[in-house]
Amino acid sequence: MRSPKSVVVTGSNRGLGFGLIQQFLKDPNVEIVIATSRDIEKATALKSISDPRLHILQLSLGCDESINSFAQKVSEIVGDTGLTLLINNAAVMLPYVTKQEPDRKIVNDLFESNTIGPMILTQKLIPLIIKSSKSEEGSTLSVSRGAIINIASEFLGSISENTSGSGEYKAMAYRMTKCAVNQFTKTLSIDLREDYVLSAGICPGKVQTDMSKGKGEFTIEEASAQLIETFKKLDERHNGGYFRKDLSVIPY
Amino acid sequence: MRSPKSVVVTGSNRGLGFGLIQQFLKDPNVEIVIATSRDIEKATALKSISDPRLHILQLSLGCDESINSFAQKVSEIVGDTGLTLLINNAAVMLPYVTKQEPDRKIVNDLFESNTIGPMILTQKLIPLIIKSSKSEEGSTLSVSRGAIINIASEFLGSISENTSGSGEYKAMAYRMTKCAVNQFTKTLSIDLREDYVLSAGICPGKVQTDMSKGKGEFTIEEASAQLIETFKKLDERHNGGYFRKDLSVIPY
């Protein structure tokens, strides 16, 4: 149950991402915490934190130049020990329903932010994560060795548990983007197993964020604290899986 | 076990789509068969068929103007009785693996052709399919009333059955596009249930097509003939599901 030495959390200027940054900074064993925001100007909460371990970097998942520049900066910050943990948390929710006039731009934006951008970012950071994982001996997997965690959505990502369709959140396209990420997680877990990198999708539950319009069961602080305890429990058994934060399995 | 009165099959200038067109035309109860191709010039096999029930229309799933124009022509062809059955068959396979330099264009192209384009086309045709389904009484679902069938991939769409990662077909991104379609199918099945429109994802098995590099277990003719028999068996129990062609359930 060791802590990651370094961590990147995307979309961390507010909501759950910001909560995760706060929690990681409470852990003295975490040496480097990298927060990202599309617009650093607006990341006032992050900028009010005074901790030399915190690095705030601009990142737009829709832009290759931004991703490349970000990956370069992360490489410089983490140095020879590599990056221990990437948390793909950034996502957007835009309403889109079956029975509407199609709008390709909305759908493209959702896939870009929630699926394609995180995939490209992950690919760019994989060499740094492998560098961290390869610095340990043995074949164990853990978030303190080298890991990719995709923040998932049980309620909107699971196909089996989809009983409301477009539903209250008008989440037709959003559901598709999050389900594709589950397939991404599974693929990563197989392709990176030889490098001792762990991949998992973890659902935070219903959190009181802007995205859920405040209708959550947990505060951001509660959810982030619980999530970090969950991350530390991840091992071989969880590689490639889709879990609630109590590590019970969510059906795809 | 009645036949659809009218059917659209996308991507039908070759492969499984072409096989389905041939099979539908063997059924005298099918009155209208609409085949699509991105490039009509090259659709030589389709154009060699002499049957007044066959309509060959240009369709580019990446282009809204093309989709809108196609939907307008389908509306004119099917008339007041609407469209009975839409088969989203068109898909492209482009190699893409976890450990490669990211290429956003390839990933965008895959999502556009396999996920977003079919979704937008379906949305444009839904009013015509509802027109067909509403012309019948009762609450039964069938491909002879009003239905959307998404040609699925067991081997590359299922997350649970993903044991090879990027694998032999270098299908990292392709897997994600097909998995997102399963979530689309499920969402459609819920949102269109009140309109008596059936939605299902059906996997043809390993067919000897260009996409599978000829490595299939079935010829295109065998697979298409079997698929059409399967379509006719679909009812309420299959709405929203993901099936092999023997109608056994594929785990998501």
GROMACS .gro file of C-alpha atoms in nm, chain B residues 10 44 64 92 98 112 115 137 154 158 168 184 198 202 204 207 213 228 233 245 247:
model
   21
  262THR     CA    1  -2.457   0.074  -4.564
  296THR     CA    2  -1.921  -0.226  -6.018
  316ASP     CA    3  -2.335   1.574  -4.315
  344VAL     CA    4  -1.326   0.068  -4.169
  350THR     CA    5  -0.094   0.122  -2.793
  364GLU     CA    6  -1.604   0.895  -3.776
  367THR     CA    7  -1.921   0.521  -3.462
  389GLU     CA    8  -5.076  -0.215  -3.440
  406GLU     CA    9  -1.758  -1.017  -3.115
  410SER     CA   10  -1.640  -0.714  -2.663
  420GLU     CA   11  -0.284  -0.938  -3.455
  436PHE     CA   12  -2.531   0.320  -2.897
  450LEU     CA   13  -3.616  -0.274  -3.247
  454ILE     CA   14  -2.538  -0.874  -3.445
  456PRO     CA   15  -2.154  -1.214  -3.833
  459VAL     CA   16  -1.619  -1.384  -4.243
  465LYS     CA   17  -0.770  -1.043  -4.470
  480ILE     CA   18  -3.075  -1.267  -4.269
  485LYS     CA   19  -3.591  -1.415  -3.558
  497LYS     CA   20  -2.562  -1.499  -3.535
  499LEU     CA   21  -2.852  -1.538  -3.112
   0.00000   0.00000   0.00000
